[in-house]
XYZ file of C-alpha atoms in Angstrom:
390
model
C -14.652 9.741 10.082
C -15.186 11.064 13.595
C -13.174 9.962 16.609
C -14.392 10.784 20.078
C -13.771 9.578 23.613
C -15.631 6.569 24.972
C -19.173 6.842 26.277
C -20.720 4.089 28.470
C -23.469 3.397 25.934
C -20.735 2.349 23.461
C -19.862 -0.729 25.497
C -22.505 -3.150 24.204
C -21.773 -2.123 20.608
C -18.051 -2.683 21.273
C -18.803 -6.193 22.542
C -20.782 -7.071 19.411
C -18.129 -5.520 17.138
C -15.394 -7.443 18.985
C -17.159 -10.780 18.524
C -17.970 -10.147 14.865
C -14.445 -8.956 14.022
C -12.695 -11.881 15.704
C -14.970 -14.442 13.998
C -14.618 -12.862 10.548
C -11.356 -10.945 10.149
C -9.243 -13.251 12.355
C -10.788 -16.476 11.047
C -8.095 -16.918 8.406
C -5.396 -17.320 11.054
C -7.128 -19.154 13.912
C -9.240 -22.308 14.232
C -12.912 -22.213 15.169
C -12.026 -23.563 18.607
C -9.516 -20.759 19.109
C -11.989 -18.131 17.914
C -14.628 -19.373 20.363
C -12.096 -19.303 23.211
C -11.054 -15.780 22.243
C -14.574 -14.379 21.786
C -17.479 -16.486 23.040
C -20.080 -13.741 22.689
C -20.638 -13.547 26.448
C -18.317 -10.786 27.733
C -18.696 -9.270 31.177
C -20.126 -5.926 30.067
C -19.672 -4.320 33.476
C -15.992 -5.334 33.597
C -15.469 -4.075 30.052
C -17.117 -0.771 30.846
C -14.974 -0.383 33.967
C -11.757 -1.016 32.010
C -12.768 1.355 29.197
C -13.449 4.071 31.777
C -10.101 3.447 33.462
C -8.184 3.484 30.177
C -7.959 6.175 27.508
C -10.595 4.775 25.133
C -11.597 6.085 21.723
C -14.570 5.408 19.482
C -14.392 5.791 15.691
C -17.610 6.602 13.842
C -18.395 6.635 10.121
C -21.728 8.096 9.076
C -22.782 7.994 12.718
C -22.090 4.256 13.108
C -19.371 2.818 15.347
C -16.658 1.536 12.998
C -13.957 0.705 15.527
C -12.527 1.269 18.970
C -9.270 1.115 20.886
C -7.895 1.713 24.364
C -4.546 2.236 26.034
C -3.669 2.297 29.731
C -1.384 4.778 31.471
C 1.658 2.488 31.153
C 1.412 2.582 27.342
C -0.180 -0.867 26.979
C -2.477 -0.791 23.939
C -5.103 -3.199 25.227
C -7.652 -3.439 22.400
C -7.880 -2.229 18.798
C -10.736 -3.566 16.677
C -12.362 -2.389 13.437
C -15.679 -3.667 12.105
C -15.287 -5.974 9.133
C -17.283 -3.589 6.919
C -14.812 -0.756 7.562
C -11.523 -2.612 7.107
C -8.938 -0.868 4.899
C -10.391 2.617 5.393
C -7.758 3.967 7.789
C -9.848 3.483 10.931
C -7.240 1.429 12.808
C -4.441 3.829 11.794
C -6.387 6.878 12.967
C -7.252 5.281 16.296
C -3.741 3.968 16.827
C -2.112 7.342 16.131
C -4.309 9.050 18.703
C -3.802 6.312 21.301
C -0.008 6.367 20.830
C 0.152 10.140 21.170
C -1.705 10.040 24.499
C 1.456 8.923 26.330
C 4.378 10.284 24.252
C 6.954 9.528 26.962
C 6.029 5.830 27.143
C 6.982 2.951 24.897
C 3.739 1.570 23.456
C 3.230 -2.180 23.894
C 0.702 -4.384 22.139
C -0.051 -8.106 22.151
C -0.793 -8.486 18.456
C -2.627 -11.372 16.835
C -1.216 -13.141 13.790
C -3.673 -11.096 11.737
C -2.711 -7.745 13.271
C 1.053 -8.225 13.341
C 1.722 -6.741 9.844
C -0.302 -3.642 10.736
C 1.798 -2.975 13.827
C 5.069 -3.728 12.040
C 4.283 -1.099 9.427
C 3.720 1.412 12.215
C 7.239 0.855 13.556
C 6.502 -1.772 16.213
C 9.147 -4.438 16.718
C 8.350 -7.973 17.759
C 9.844 -8.755 21.174
C 8.647 -12.341 21.313
C 6.090 -14.826 20.041
C 3.997 -16.329 22.803
C 1.230 -18.813 23.480
C -1.606 -17.539 25.661
C -4.340 -19.670 27.193
C -7.995 -18.810 26.783
C -10.475 -21.225 28.378
C -8.075 -24.128 28.018
C -7.189 -23.318 24.400
C -3.800 -21.970 23.329
C -3.573 -18.994 20.951
C -0.501 -17.463 19.304
C 0.187 -13.751 19.576
C 3.185 -11.430 19.553
C 4.486 -8.988 22.137
C 5.315 -5.852 20.128
C 6.820 -2.538 21.211
C 7.063 0.898 19.617
C 9.601 3.353 21.125
C 8.256 6.438 22.880
C 7.269 9.216 20.493
C 9.190 11.733 22.578
C 12.353 9.767 21.927
C 11.718 9.407 18.223
C 11.022 13.058 17.502
C 14.335 14.330 18.819
C 16.607 12.705 16.258
C 20.093 14.198 16.216
C 21.756 14.095 12.789
C 25.033 15.651 13.990
C 25.870 16.198 17.648
C 28.254 19.098 16.947
C 27.173 21.165 13.965
C 29.980 23.728 14.164
C 32.690 21.080 14.259
C 31.079 19.098 11.453
C 30.720 22.123 9.175
C 34.313 23.177 9.847
C 35.598 19.716 8.929
C 33.412 19.643 5.830
C 34.686 23.020 4.591
C 38.291 21.959 5.204
C 37.702 18.744 3.250
C 36.136 20.646 0.357
C 39.107 22.981 0.287
C 41.582 20.085 0.306
C 39.767 18.282 -2.514
C 38.841 21.246 -4.700
C 41.114 20.058 -7.524
C 39.976 16.420 -7.369
C 37.864 15.601 -10.408
C 34.428 14.070 -10.194
C 34.125 10.358 -10.963
C 31.285 8.796 -12.904
C 29.194 6.683 -10.524
C 29.696 3.200 -11.964
C 33.432 3.822 -12.519
C 33.791 4.930 -8.891
C 32.334 1.716 -7.489
C 34.021 -0.567 -10.023
C 37.425 0.816 -9.008
C 36.668 0.133 -5.340
C 34.822 -3.172 -5.603
C 37.353 -5.105 -3.548
C 37.215 -2.728 -0.600
C 33.543 -1.773 -0.824
C 32.171 -3.956 1.970
C 35.038 -3.052 4.296
C 34.387 0.646 3.606
C 30.656 0.243 4.303
C 31.310 -1.617 7.575
C 31.220 1.746 9.358
C 27.411 1.403 9.131
C 27.293 -2.119 10.584
C 24.751 -1.214 13.289
C 22.645 0.715 10.787
C 22.559 -2.294 8.458
C 21.482 -4.463 11.388
C 18.693 -2.025 12.175
C 17.530 -2.127 8.558
C 17.144 -5.887 8.925
C 15.053 -5.367 12.042
C 12.820 -2.545 10.781
C 11.712 -4.297 7.578
C 8.413 -5.986 8.565
C 8.859 -9.725 8.845
C 5.519 -10.257 7.121
C 6.675 -8.699 3.826
C 6.453 -11.199 1.002
C 7.918 -8.994 -1.740
C 10.734 -6.507 -1.108
C 12.438 -4.064 -3.489
C 16.005 -2.930 -2.724
C 17.095 0.180 -4.658
C 20.849 0.570 -5.060
C 21.417 -2.808 -3.435
C 25.151 -2.967 -4.162
C 26.644 -6.210 -2.835
C 23.603 -6.833 -0.660
C 24.757 -5.752 2.787
C 21.246 -4.767 3.872
C 19.900 -7.975 2.343
C 22.354 -9.897 4.548
C 20.657 -8.381 7.594
C 17.104 -8.756 6.287
C 17.761 -12.477 5.876
C 19.458 -12.731 9.287
C 16.320 -11.208 10.816
C 14.382 -14.180 9.456
C 12.557 -12.558 6.540
C 12.033 -15.176 3.830
C 10.197 -12.930 1.385
C 11.114 -12.541 -2.288
C 13.721 -9.798 -2.727
C 14.408 -7.873 -5.929
C 17.628 -5.856 -5.994
C 18.346 -3.169 -8.574
C 21.758 -1.558 -9.072
C 23.805 0.007 -11.879
C 26.912 -2.072 -11.093
C 26.967 -5.495 -12.704
C 30.092 -6.365 -10.712
C 28.401 -5.626 -7.392
C 25.325 -7.611 -8.369
C 27.628 -10.523 -9.167
C 28.966 -10.481 -5.605
C 25.427 -10.232 -4.249
C 24.323 -13.297 -6.199
C 27.217 -15.296 -4.813
C 25.771 -14.729 -1.336
C 22.039 -14.778 -2.135
C 21.162 -16.933 -5.110
C 17.458 -16.515 -4.331
C 17.546 -12.734 -4.851
C 16.298 -11.479 -8.215
C 18.795 -8.889 -9.480
C 18.324 -6.200 -12.115
C 21.255 -4.290 -13.561
C 19.710 -0.956 -14.434
C 19.342 2.722 -13.596
C 16.465 2.835 -11.133
C 15.514 6.293 -12.376
C 14.835 4.831 -15.820
C 13.667 1.310 -14.974
C 9.935 0.615 -14.746
C 9.353 -0.522 -11.154
C 5.772 -1.589 -11.901
C 2.591 -1.027 -9.897
C 1.189 -2.598 -6.721
C 3.921 -5.237 -6.490
C 5.969 -4.775 -3.324
C 5.156 -4.837 0.391
C 8.324 -2.886 1.189
C 10.970 -0.890 -0.662
C 14.330 -0.011 0.886
C 17.373 2.049 -0.004
C 20.585 2.283 1.992
C 23.117 5.092 1.469
C 22.140 5.363 -2.188
C 20.116 8.520 -2.820
C 22.314 11.301 -1.428
C 24.062 11.691 -4.790
C 20.980 12.999 -6.581
C 19.109 16.282 -6.860
C 15.635 16.826 -5.394
C 13.794 16.709 -8.710
C 15.305 13.295 -9.506
C 14.450 12.001 -6.043
C 10.841 13.140 -6.208
C 10.464 11.458 -9.592
C 11.870 8.240 -8.101
C 9.746 8.456 -4.947
C 6.621 8.618 -7.120
C 7.747 5.457 -8.920
C 8.431 3.724 -5.610
C 5.005 4.778 -4.341
C 3.330 3.273 -7.423
C 5.323 0.051 -7.061
C 4.118 -0.549 -3.496
C 0.913 -2.297 -2.548
C -1.562 -0.415 -0.371
C -0.154 -0.379 3.145
C 3.368 -0.904 1.816
C 6.304 0.785 3.523
C 9.309 2.654 2.124
C 12.410 2.649 4.331
C 15.343 4.905 3.541
C 18.636 4.969 5.406
C 20.848 7.714 4.058
C 23.232 10.589 4.575
C 21.070 13.557 5.586
C 22.348 17.130 5.735
C 22.517 18.424 9.291
C 21.392 21.901 8.243
C 20.463 23.955 5.204
C 23.982 25.400 5.075
C 25.409 21.925 4.476
C 22.758 21.141 1.862
C 23.336 24.386 -0.062
C 27.133 24.266 0.202
C 27.482 20.757 -1.217
C 24.966 21.470 -3.977
C 26.896 24.587 -4.995
C 30.255 22.784 -5.019
C 28.864 19.908 -7.074
C 27.296 22.274 -9.636
C 30.554 24.223 -9.868
C 32.600 21.079 -10.465
C 30.174 19.818 -13.092
C 30.342 23.137 -14.924
C 34.130 23.314 -14.725
C 34.545 19.721 -15.962
C 31.716 20.053 -18.520
C 29.778 17.076 -17.146
C 26.142 16.958 -18.318
C 23.362 16.759 -15.735
C 22.288 13.324 -16.996
C 25.647 11.767 -16.050
C 25.661 10.410 -12.491
C 28.724 11.346 -10.473
C 29.879 10.229 -7.047
C 29.553 13.402 -4.995
C 27.422 13.834 -1.902
C 24.550 16.326 -2.175
C 22.282 15.347 0.758
C 19.084 17.147 1.641
C 17.971 18.077 5.136
C 15.522 15.676 6.775
C 12.733 18.221 6.334
C 13.340 18.568 2.612
C 13.726 14.794 2.128
C 10.447 14.093 3.927
C 8.691 16.833 1.966
C 9.609 15.052 -1.279
C 8.176 11.795 0.064
C 4.932 13.501 1.029
C 4.760 15.148 -2.408
C 5.078 11.680 -3.930
C 2.006 10.534 -1.999
C 3.489 8.887 1.099
C 1.733 9.292 4.435
C 2.952 8.797 8.026
C 6.391 10.038 6.944
C 8.751 9.919 9.924
C 12.404 10.513 10.732
C 12.807 7.443 12.924
C 16.420 7.588 14.105
C 20.015 8.212 13.059
C 22.586 5.445 13.469
C 26.255 6.152 12.743
C 25.246 8.954 10.383
C 22.610 6.942 8.537
C 19.237 8.597 9.069
C 16.197 6.320 8.811
C 13.069 7.796 7.205
C 9.891 5.817 6.589
C 6.679 6.434 4.671
C 3.515 4.415 4.088
C 1.329 4.049 0.995
C -2.239 4.342 2.225
């Protein structure tokens, strides 16, 4: 694939591609009357050319043929993004969109997405601001105002605002608890079942964000380490009616989840051992679940998650991330020392935090096959990382 800037001779091809795409790809979501109002085959070529020249406009070519195009203005409004029906599903839209978004890194990027395009934008981190009805030649069409935060704001994610203070507190805590024995994972949570949700309330805003970031179009969602379903509470509040499968080692926690969400399919199992299947889910999520496990276990799991997702599916992780390599190495060393002292085998899960840095966590996801891996934000100590199965 080649992507280059717009040339005036592209305009007529764009117009034909636009008409063909609307009347084929978008036909499953709009009536014939709406399609004709949207694209009547008689665009003002001069006006189009003028707008493409004024905007930052890109042309995607495959084997020398125009496969798609897109343009964005200097406010960050992504005006058009269309891919020829013969080149759908080949990464053309993603490649164009990435380049258009990066043109104005200090601007939020806004798009008015069709019903058809909404899932694509959601998986790229756009949030729906509102659904609206727009008039075209006396006919009303539904689309969605969607916004993606400025790239410059996303890239500077702060895990800990004061590293020195955090590391000092961590070392003091490790010193104070050096004689406290490790607890087996399921025993730890069973002993604290009654206070679990109150304890996790510290991440209330992060749970709310999880509900918002899961694409509303997802029909099948996997929740790894779902516990009592706090993130599921928020996914449902956000209006997602998709089928949710929750997997957790604690039967007691799953019992509480089912009291709240009888429609959720629950599996009491070790997600490292359980067969997650292939090409099943549109999204997989985990919330504060994976920071107890070593990198090799995580990478093994990430590969299973990748296989379980459909093409275009998204993995969303919200977890404790080490602020620096010193924190990562220190906690790993302490955990290994305690295991050795207490003669606990490696295959026994214990409740002790051994988080990785964001860089190391994202590297594991990329190794598992995920693309577009991003550290999105950190909310109350829960760092959100996403990856897409292309």
